[in-house]
mmCIF file with all atom_site columns, C-alpha atoms in Angstrom:
data_model
loop_
_atom_site.group_PDB
_atom_site.id
_atom_site.type_symbol
_atom_site.label_atom_id
_atom_site.label_alt_id
_atom_site.label_comp_id
_atom_site.label_asym_id
_atom_site.label_entity_id
_atom_site.label_seq_id
_atom_site.pdbx_PDB_ins_code
_atom_site.Cartn_x
_atom_site.Cartn_y
_atom_site.Cartn_z
_atom_site.occupancy
_atom_site.B_iso_or_equiv
_atom_site.pdbx_formal_charge
_atom_site.auth_seq_id
_atom_site.auth_comp_id
_atom_site.auth_asym_id
_atom_site.auth_atom_id
_atom_site.pdbx_PDB_model_num
ATOM 1  C CA . MET A 1 1  ? 5.841   23.196 1.704  1.00 59.00 ? 88  MET A CA 1
ATOM 2  C CA . PHE A 1 2  ? 7.879   20.992 4.823  1.00 59.00 ? 89  PHE A CA 1
ATOM 3  C CA . VAL A 1 3  ? 5.877   18.005 5.778  1.00 63.00 ? 90  VAL A CA 1
ATOM 4  C CA . ASN A 1 4  ? 7.068   15.463 8.575  1.00 68.00 ? 91  ASN A CA 1
ATOM 5  C CA . VAL A 1 5  ? 5.238   12.470 9.165  1.00 68.00 ? 92  VAL A CA 1
ATOM 6  C CA . ASP A 1 6  ? 5.360   12.025 12.903 1.00 64.00 ? 93  ASP A CA 1
ATOM 7  C CA . HIS A 1 7  ? 3.730   8.601  13.541 1.00 63.00 ? 94  HIS A CA 1
ATOM 8  C CA . VAL A 1 8  ? 2.611   5.885  11.253 1.00 73.00 ? 95  VAL A CA 1
ATOM 9  C CA . ASP A 1 9  ? 0.134   3.016  12.733 1.00 76.00 ? 96  ASP A CA 1
ATOM 10 C CA . GLY A 1 10 ? -0.977  0.647  10.100 1.00 80.00 ? 97  GLY A CA 1
ATOM 11 C CA . ASN A 1 11 ? -2.917  2.426  7.613  1.00 88.00 ? 98  ASN A CA 1
ATOM 12 C CA . ARG A 1 12 ? -3.153  5.869  9.790  1.00 89.00 ? 99  ARG A CA 1
ATOM 13 C CA . TRP A 1 13 ? -0.676  8.525  10.086 1.00 86.00 ? 100 TRP A CA 1
ATOM 14 C CA . ALA A 1 14 ? -0.085  11.487 11.688 1.00 89.00 ? 101 ALA A CA 1
ATOM 15 C CA . GLY A 1 15 ? 2.410   14.602 10.819 1.00 88.00 ? 102 GLY A CA 1
ATOM 16 C CA . GLU A 1 16 ? 2.621   18.324 10.591 1.00 89.00 ? 103 GLU A CA 1
ATOM 17 C CA . TRP A 1 17 ? 3.614   20.603 8.104  1.00 90.00 ? 104 TRP A CA 1
ATOM 18 C CA . THR A 1 18 ? 4.941   24.317 7.597  1.00 91.00 ? 105 THR A CA 1
ATOM 19 C CA . MET A 1 19 ? 3.617   26.486 4.745  1.00 92.00 ? 106 MET A CA 1
ATOM 20 C CA . SER A 1 20 ? 4.968   29.949 3.387  1.00 94.00 ? 107 SER A CA 1
ATOM 21 C CA . GLY A 1 21 ? 3.987   31.823 0.306  1.00 94.00 ? 108 GLY A CA 1
ATOM 22 C CA . VAL A 1 22 ? 2.477   35.147 -0.810 1.00 95.00 ? 109 VAL A CA 1
ATOM 23 C CA . HIS A 1 23 ? -0.878  36.232 -0.752 1.00 94.00 ? 110 HIS A CA 1
ATOM 24 C CA . THR A 1 24 ? -1.833  36.400 -4.134 1.00 93.00 ? 111 THR A CA 1
ATOM 25 C CA . GLY A 1 25 ? -5.291  34.937 -4.785 1.00 90.00 ? 112 GLY A CA 1
ATOM 26 C CA . ASP A 1 26 ? -8.572  36.185 -3.827 1.00 87.00 ? 113 ASP A CA 1
ATOM 27 C CA . ALA A 1 27 ? -10.968 34.498 -1.271 1.00 84.00 ? 114 ALA A CA 1
ATOM 28 C CA . PRO A 1 28 ? -15.030 35.123 -0.497 1.00 85.00 ? 115 PRO A CA 1
ATOM 29 C CA . GLY A 1 29 ? -14.791 38.205 1.674  1.00 85.00 ? 116 GLY A CA 1
ATOM 30 C CA . LEU A 1 30 ? -10.687 37.819 1.601  1.00 88.00 ? 117 LEU A CA 1
ATOM 31 C CA . PRO A 1 31 ? -8.983  40.066 -1.511 1.00 91.00 ? 118 PRO A CA 1
ATOM 32 C CA . ALA A 1 32 ? -5.408  39.058 -2.293 1.00 93.00 ? 119 ALA A CA 1
ATOM 33 C CA . THR A 1 33 ? -2.625  41.520 -0.275 1.00 94.00 ? 120 THR A CA 1
ATOM 34 C CA . GLY A 1 34 ? 0.538   40.424 -1.801 1.00 95.00 ? 121 GLY A CA 1
ATOM 35 C CA . LYS A 1 35 ? 1.821   40.045 1.557  1.00 95.00 ? 122 LYS A CA 1
ATOM 36 C CA . PRO A 1 36 ? 3.774   37.021 2.548  1.00 96.00 ? 123 PRO A CA 1
ATOM 37 C CA . PHE A 1 37 ? 3.048   34.415 4.952  1.00 95.00 ? 124 PHE A CA 1
ATOM 38 C CA . LYS A 1 38 ? 4.426   31.480 6.900  1.00 95.00 ? 125 LYS A CA 1
ATOM 39 C CA . ILE A 1 39 ? 1.773   29.341 8.684  1.00 93.00 ? 126 ILE A CA 1
ATOM 40 C CA . SER A 1 40 ? 1.881   25.703 10.106 1.00 91.00 ? 127 SER A CA 1
ATOM 41 C CA . GLY A 1 41 ? -0.393  23.001 10.592 1.00 92.00 ? 128 GLY A CA 1
ATOM 42 C CA . GLY A 1 42 ? -0.902  19.049 11.155 1.00 92.00 ? 129 GLY A CA 1
ATOM 43 C CA . GLY A 1 43 ? -3.523  16.477 10.274 1.00 91.00 ? 130 GLY A CA 1
ATOM 44 C CA . PHE A 1 44 ? -4.102  13.030 10.295 1.00 90.00 ? 131 PHE A CA 1
ATOM 45 C CA . GLY A 1 45 ? -4.867  10.469 7.363  1.00 91.00 ? 132 GLY A CA 1
ATOM 46 C CA . GLU A 1 46 ? -5.734  6.777  6.274  1.00 91.00 ? 133 GLU A CA 1
ATOM 47 C CA . VAL A 1 47 ? -4.910  4.762  3.503  1.00 87.00 ? 134 VAL A CA 1
ATOM 48 C CA . ARG A 1 48 ? -6.138  2.013  1.687  1.00 88.00 ? 135 ARG A CA 1
ATOM 49 C CA . GLU A 1 49 ? -4.624  0.192  -1.123 1.00 88.00 ? 136 GLU A CA 1
ATOM 50 C CA . GLY A 1 50 ? -2.484  2.528  -1.602 1.00 83.00 ? 137 GLY A CA 1
ATOM 51 C CA . LYS A 1 51 ? -4.534  5.231  -1.890 1.00 86.00 ? 138 LYS A CA 1
ATOM 52 C CA . ILE A 1 52 ? -5.483  8.571  0.559  1.00 84.00 ? 139 ILE A CA 1
ATOM 53 C CA . VAL A 1 53 ? -9.166  7.808  1.659  1.00 91.00 ? 140 VAL A CA 1
ATOM 54 C CA . ARG A 1 54 ? -9.554  10.375 4.463  1.00 92.00 ? 141 ARG A CA 1
ATOM 55 C CA . THR A 1 55 ? -7.831  13.321 6.123  1.00 91.00 ? 142 THR A CA 1
ATOM 56 C CA . THR A 1 56 ? -8.070  15.757 8.561  1.00 93.00 ? 143 THR A CA 1
ATOM 57 C CA . GLN A 1 57 ? -6.109  18.951 8.336  1.00 92.00 ? 144 GLN A CA 1
ATOM 58 C CA . TYR A 1 58 ? -6.017  21.585 11.258 1.00 93.00 ? 145 TYR A CA 1
ATOM 59 C CA . TRP A 1 59 ? -3.915  25.171 10.833 1.00 92.00 ? 146 TRP A CA 1
ATOM 60 C CA . ASN A 1 60 ? -3.909  28.593 12.724 1.00 91.00 ? 147 ASN A CA 1
ATOM 61 C CA . MET A 1 61 ? -6.210  30.720 10.349 1.00 91.00 ? 148 MET A CA 1
ATOM 62 C CA . ALA A 1 62 ? -5.342  33.481 13.024 1.00 93.00 ? 149 ALA A CA 1
ATOM 63 C CA . GLU A 1 63 ? -2.161  33.286 12.539 1.00 94.00 ? 150 GLU A CA 1
ATOM 64 C CA . PHE A 1 64 ? -2.567  33.672 8.664  1.00 93.00 ? 151 PHE A CA 1
ATOM 65 C CA . LEU A 1 65 ? -5.026  36.350 8.792  1.00 94.00 ? 152 LEU A CA 1
ATOM 66 C CA . ILE A 1 66 ? -2.430  38.647 11.299 1.00 95.00 ? 153 ILE A CA 1
ATOM 67 C CA . GLN A 1 67 ? 0.541   37.971 8.701  1.00 95.00 ? 154 GLN A CA 1
ATOM 68 C CA . VAL A 1 68 ? -1.655  39.012 5.459  1.00 94.00 ? 155 VAL A CA 1
ATOM 69 C CA . GLY A 1 69 ? -2.378  42.442 7.230  1.00 93.00 ? 156 GLY A CA 1
ATOM 70 C CA . VAL A 1 70 ? -6.442  41.336 7.390  1.00 91.00 ? 157 VAL A CA 1
ATOM 71 C CA . MET A 1 71 ? -6.682  40.751 11.257 1.00 92.00 ? 158 MET A CA 1
ATOM 72 C CA . PRO A 1 72 ? -4.463  42.951 14.003 1.00 94.00 ? 159 PRO A CA 1
ATOM 73 C CA . ALA A 1 73 ? -1.940  41.065 16.025 1.00 92.00 ? 160 ALA A CA 1
ATOM 74 C CA . PRO A 1 74 ? -3.347  40.766 19.658 1.00 90.00 ? 161 PRO A CA 1
ATOM 75 C CA . GLU A 1 75 ? -1.913  43.310 22.165 1.00 91.00 ? 162 GLU A CA 1
ATOM 76 C CA . ARG A 1 76 ? 0.985   41.640 24.716 1.00 84.00 ? 163 ARG A CA 1
#
């Protein structure tokens, strides 16, 4: 996983990340496919006294589902 913290303001931060791997784990309604994926996302967070106290993450789940073959790619 690659993480890039774009902005720090006092105890708050914002950043983006990229993750790649192979879909090997089952999830409710989504059995493992064994297919590779590479997705990106970002997040915001807050740190107090050296501890993460809040984070909000976002990522493109449709991008993941298309790559592992669960959802068809949109027509162009």
